[in-house]
XYZ file of C-alpha atoms in Angstrom:
393
model
C -0.202 -0.178 0.018
C 1.402 3.503 -1.319
C 2.430 5.508 1.897
C -0.182 8.403 2.350
C 0.588 11.827 3.391
C -0.215 12.837 6.785
C -2.444 15.511 7.047
C -1.385 16.761 10.207
C 1.159 19.255 10.706
C 4.599 17.972 11.863
C 4.957 18.441 15.778
C 6.461 21.863 16.358
C 10.409 21.543 18.111
C 10.202 21.551 22.149
C 12.606 24.576 21.882
C 9.408 26.493 19.958
C 7.216 25.834 22.057
C 9.173 26.643 25.195
C 9.666 29.979 23.679
C 6.402 30.420 22.814
C 5.149 29.686 26.139
C 7.565 31.717 28.282
C 6.622 34.546 25.606
C 3.350 34.477 26.779
C 4.030 34.890 29.938
C 3.080 38.378 31.741
C 5.883 41.138 32.328
C 4.995 41.397 35.763
C 5.343 37.539 36.290
C 8.470 37.331 34.676
C 9.762 40.350 36.653
C 8.891 38.439 39.868
C 10.866 35.104 38.283
C 13.170 37.680 38.227
C 13.574 38.936 41.694
C 13.696 35.536 42.924
C 16.789 34.227 40.800
C 19.089 37.769 41.422
C 18.257 36.910 45.347
C 20.288 33.766 44.441
C 22.741 35.440 42.508
C 23.609 37.765 40.145
C 25.317 35.936 37.225
C 22.018 33.735 37.286
C 20.170 36.702 36.686
C 22.067 38.365 34.158
C 21.611 34.413 32.414
C 18.097 34.704 33.163
C 17.814 38.267 31.250
C 19.400 36.167 27.842
C 16.920 33.927 27.597
C 14.845 35.736 25.096
C 13.693 39.568 24.255
C 10.643 38.865 26.207
C 13.049 38.281 29.518
C 15.381 41.093 28.708
C 12.288 43.819 28.228
C 10.475 42.490 31.315
C 13.578 42.962 33.806
C 15.379 45.409 35.232
C 19.180 45.366 33.980
C 22.072 45.165 36.182
C 24.139 47.374 34.248
C 23.725 51.643 36.030
C 22.006 49.180 38.827
C 25.121 47.175 40.206
C 25.894 49.609 42.915
C 23.539 51.823 44.060
C 20.642 48.828 43.930
C 21.876 46.714 47.048
C 20.313 43.824 45.573
C 22.730 43.656 42.748
C 25.541 43.230 44.969
C 27.504 40.353 44.646
C 27.733 39.510 47.980
C 28.795 35.783 48.041
C 31.489 36.314 45.355
C 34.997 35.992 46.433
C 38.081 37.346 45.275
C 40.987 35.654 44.960
C 43.982 37.127 45.956
C 46.701 36.119 42.914
C 50.136 36.196 42.310
C 50.911 37.785 46.235
C 49.518 40.492 45.074
C 46.366 42.898 45.062
C 45.999 42.056 41.495
C 47.589 39.659 38.730
C 49.754 40.924 35.788
C 47.084 41.535 33.406
C 43.576 43.210 34.295
C 41.624 40.182 34.844
C 40.805 38.787 38.197
C 39.296 35.562 39.509
C 36.494 35.052 41.274
C 35.022 32.374 43.765
C 31.465 31.584 44.190
C 31.331 30.598 48.023
C 27.811 28.751 47.896
C 28.091 27.267 43.871
C 32.017 26.553 44.005
C 32.028 28.134 40.378
C 34.693 30.285 39.496
C 34.748 33.127 37.233
C 37.332 35.337 35.670
C 36.133 39.041 35.242
C 38.138 41.529 32.830
C 38.560 45.114 34.990
C 40.642 47.301 33.151
C 40.753 49.860 36.097
C 43.382 47.286 37.260
C 45.582 48.971 35.313
C 46.407 51.681 37.301
C 44.839 50.739 40.919
C 45.275 48.811 43.489
C 42.526 46.991 45.600
C 42.345 48.049 48.625
C 39.751 45.931 50.477
C 36.203 44.422 49.319
C 32.591 44.304 51.039
C 29.531 42.603 49.891
C 31.313 41.504 46.388
C 31.912 45.331 45.489
C 36.021 46.324 45.198
C 37.401 49.213 46.670
C 40.282 50.882 44.608
C 43.199 53.617 45.064
C 45.167 54.746 42.608
C 48.941 53.844 42.111
C 51.107 56.684 44.088
C 48.434 59.292 43.277
C 47.412 60.804 47.043
C 45.279 62.866 45.508
C 43.096 60.533 42.879
C 39.394 59.941 44.011
C 38.490 56.130 45.705
C 36.872 53.991 43.284
C 34.023 51.605 44.277
C 33.370 49.088 41.611
C 31.055 46.239 40.852
C 33.338 43.589 38.726
C 30.548 41.824 37.079
C 28.814 45.287 36.138
C 31.331 48.115 35.539
C 29.350 50.230 37.529
C 31.578 52.671 39.769
C 31.329 55.345 41.864
C 34.184 57.955 43.067
C 34.720 59.122 46.630
C 36.941 61.766 47.344
C 40.410 61.104 47.890
C 41.157 59.419 51.059
C 45.310 59.522 51.853
C 45.989 62.624 53.081
C 43.272 62.417 55.803
C 45.255 58.860 56.892
C 48.675 60.964 56.642
C 46.970 63.492 58.960
C 46.199 61.279 61.303
C 49.574 59.195 61.772
C 49.751 61.037 64.742
C 47.001 58.291 66.353
C 48.438 55.326 64.382
C 51.115 52.977 66.337
C 53.988 55.042 65.583
C 55.509 53.438 63.035
C 54.933 56.359 60.328
C 53.405 54.073 57.471
C 50.256 53.914 56.720
C 49.113 50.307 57.187
C 46.039 49.802 54.916
C 44.873 46.419 56.942
C 41.198 47.577 56.687
C 37.903 46.588 57.467
C 35.628 48.330 55.207
C 31.487 48.542 54.835
C 29.771 49.743 51.860
C 26.162 51.027 52.026
C 23.603 52.926 50.202
C 21.271 55.132 51.498
C 17.917 56.026 51.596
C 18.405 58.569 48.953
C 20.413 56.420 46.679
C 24.061 58.211 47.756
C 26.994 55.537 48.329
C 28.629 55.668 52.061
C 31.723 53.891 52.978
C 33.390 53.104 56.360
C 37.023 52.513 56.638
C 38.613 50.802 59.780
C 42.497 50.735 59.385
C 44.489 48.483 61.499
C 46.845 51.214 63.081
C 44.425 54.176 63.637
C 42.222 54.124 66.300
C 39.199 56.261 64.095
C 36.855 55.236 61.847
C 36.921 57.178 58.351
C 33.948 57.570 56.115
C 32.338 59.340 53.099
C 29.350 59.034 50.771
C 29.306 60.536 47.399
C 27.705 63.313 48.075
C 30.693 64.327 50.338
C 33.118 66.348 49.280
C 35.844 65.185 51.133
C 36.254 62.119 53.684
C 35.854 62.581 57.589
C 37.412 61.235 61.027
C 35.215 60.019 63.817
C 35.558 62.006 66.761
C 35.641 59.186 69.115
C 38.435 56.087 69.102
C 38.112 52.682 68.900
C 40.159 51.065 71.266
C 43.632 49.333 70.103
C 43.047 45.572 70.481
C 39.392 45.466 69.543
C 38.160 43.283 66.815
C 36.241 45.120 64.056
C 34.196 43.158 61.020
C 32.225 44.653 58.408
C 28.252 42.767 57.630
C 25.535 44.105 55.818
C 26.862 47.815 55.386
C 27.662 47.937 59.269
C 31.329 47.879 61.214
C 30.819 45.523 64.355
C 33.194 45.869 67.440
C 34.206 43.581 69.871
C 35.753 45.742 72.441
C 38.375 44.517 74.760
C 38.009 44.131 78.311
C 39.526 47.540 80.478
C 40.364 48.396 83.852
C 36.091 49.997 83.917
C 34.899 46.744 82.674
C 35.631 43.090 82.494
C 33.029 41.583 80.086
C 33.709 42.099 76.419
C 31.797 44.293 74.776
C 30.214 44.283 71.248
C 29.187 47.661 69.523
C 27.871 48.181 66.332
C 28.264 51.539 64.199
C 25.734 52.233 61.654
C 26.302 53.679 58.075
C 27.181 57.615 57.961
C 24.050 60.045 57.942
C 23.233 62.368 55.304
C 22.751 66.365 56.784
C 20.686 67.894 54.085
C 21.425 71.090 55.839
C 25.348 70.982 56.285
C 25.868 69.293 52.733
C 27.929 66.809 54.265
C 27.705 63.077 56.379
C 28.200 62.768 60.165
C 28.659 59.166 62.036
C 27.066 58.117 64.883
C 28.989 56.939 68.147
C 29.152 53.115 68.640
C 26.135 51.212 70.503
C 26.402 48.542 73.245
C 24.128 46.110 71.760
C 25.150 42.993 73.523
C 27.488 41.684 76.091
C 29.831 38.668 76.923
C 29.546 37.964 80.401
C 32.006 36.678 82.446
C 30.505 34.145 84.431
C 29.729 32.447 81.296
C 32.310 33.037 78.474
C 35.621 34.044 80.310
C 37.727 33.262 77.460
C 39.237 36.114 75.178
C 37.145 36.007 71.832
C 37.619 37.147 68.339
C 34.369 37.644 65.902
C 34.193 36.560 62.550
C 31.238 36.561 59.704
C 29.747 33.268 58.809
C 27.285 34.160 55.626
C 25.025 36.778 57.386
C 25.912 35.168 60.522
C 28.319 37.190 62.804
C 29.900 34.416 65.589
C 32.074 35.351 68.566
C 34.545 32.677 68.516
C 37.108 31.578 71.488
C 38.928 28.653 73.164
C 38.872 27.565 76.972
C 42.333 26.648 76.837
C 45.841 27.161 76.196
C 47.133 26.193 73.735
C 44.508 27.288 71.488
C 44.729 24.016 69.371
C 44.222 21.684 72.172
C 40.877 22.761 73.840
C 37.393 23.436 72.854
C 36.128 26.094 70.247
C 33.606 28.257 71.639
C 31.079 29.357 69.058
C 28.616 31.980 69.759
C 25.913 33.667 67.561
C 25.370 37.704 68.095
C 21.975 37.470 67.359
C 21.562 35.357 70.332
C 23.802 37.270 72.617
C 22.161 40.313 71.448
C 18.309 38.430 72.926
C 20.942 37.198 76.118
C 21.172 33.950 75.098
C 24.357 32.438 76.167
C 24.607 29.076 74.528
C 27.258 27.897 72.421
C 26.642 26.671 68.838
C 27.296 23.023 67.523
C 26.196 24.066 63.881
C 26.941 26.562 61.076
C 24.243 25.908 58.960
C 26.336 23.324 57.176
C 29.135 25.700 56.416
C 32.831 25.273 56.777
C 34.324 28.465 57.734
C 37.897 29.184 56.819
C 39.523 31.781 58.701
C 42.592 34.105 58.930
C 43.527 34.087 55.012
C 46.168 36.778 54.444
C 47.464 38.500 51.305
C 49.275 41.610 51.339
C 51.823 43.928 49.146
C 54.309 47.140 50.258
C 54.027 49.827 47.574
C 57.060 50.522 46.584
C 58.417 54.119 46.542
C 55.777 55.059 49.050
C 54.874 54.667 52.908
C 51.799 52.413 52.165
C 51.682 49.037 52.788
C 48.405 47.225 51.865
C 47.500 44.090 53.436
C 44.078 41.971 53.551
C 42.598 39.425 56.079
C 40.125 37.328 54.789
C 37.658 34.793 56.477
C 35.407 33.091 54.206
C 32.348 31.137 54.802
C 31.433 28.167 52.383
C 29.062 25.601 51.264
C 30.820 21.891 52.077
C 29.422 20.965 48.914
C 31.938 23.491 47.092
C 35.140 22.207 48.112
C 36.224 18.251 47.875
C 38.094 18.123 51.329
C 35.484 20.577 52.851
C 33.420 18.906 55.821
C 30.508 21.009 56.746
C 29.845 22.317 60.572
C 34.062 22.923 60.820
C 36.024 25.938 61.686
C 40.000 25.893 59.764
C 42.336 27.873 61.240
C 46.261 28.354 61.086
C 48.794 27.830 63.891
C 50.430 30.984 61.980
C 50.818 32.959 58.735
C 53.327 30.738 57.274
C 51.355 27.606 57.861
C 49.897 25.646 54.903
C 48.835 22.857 56.859
C 45.735 23.775 58.459
C 43.820 22.475 61.322
C 40.170 21.300 61.913
C 37.761 21.967 64.435
C 34.550 19.695 64.295
C 31.760 21.555 66.091
C 29.675 18.901 66.749
C 32.149 16.909 67.780
C 34.279 19.418 69.461
C 37.634 17.891 68.252
C 40.362 18.952 66.053
C 42.294 17.389 63.165
C 45.457 17.690 60.903
C 44.256 18.691 57.059
C 45.977 18.264 54.460
C 48.409 20.948 52.847
C 46.669 24.271 51.294
C 48.625 25.212 47.880
C 49.194 29.039 47.900
C 48.341 31.262 44.882
């Protein structure tokens, strides 16, 4: 029997039907889906927008919003310190996603004549090489957006009389970056060897310095646009106080910003917490970490959530949500023919799934700076173990 041609049209390719179904979605729904994707990762959002023209027209482009809209900050991306410096020979930098383990290389032409002083929320703080009078830049590594702040180094040098006496600008810094309700970018910087906080916004004509000091032996970290200080015990109080420094506020009459003094948010009671502690950030959780024995790597590690201490709950945690916390990742350079040293101390918390040798609910530390054989502390069992040697970038 002769083959009779089918009267039915051939089935449409699946990609065509999917494309039609996607294009028929209401723009508000596509926009809502886009925000959900962006909450996970900005690069996933970029891929989401290139699916089709309908996705692009229904969602906001990251470019020009990368800095002024905190939703577009690359919060979970970590800048790798390559080549024992703060930038490689070329202008490409590698970034590591702390949740997925993905590596990407971003082309950053600004690095041809600038140093990376610090990073916060995935944004980079840049300073032109050997130019004290040049502006400080805040750069988004994936969108290319940047904003400029006034020159900083001359004010830093003017405050070296409050430093440790070395006469050098030690850019071992803690930086916070936030966005005001008016859309201005605000930056706070606490340098290691200067006891005051420098601050400015993109609306300011110059940087300012706090009228109050932070204790020399206090621990300072940055989280969610704020600075947090673990104050040392003094002759006036034996407890360790946890202080919060909020972002600069704008004085619209004076057309400048000001910084409120630190405010006490929690106390480590001496009857329950007797050891000296330090602070770290694990994802978005601030932790107070200490030891109950000396040497440090023999006894039990004590870890408290600052959120618990604020509520008066003084109970050590035995889990950090399955993450692995790597502490004291140090890298730095000294700038030739200048009196500036740039030194960065990083702490990263990664999902245990992204690194083959990582174990969940573990804190990884080194005995000292040059020791590449880390020690692992298991929070659930309370035991230390020797880890494999780490390579050096």
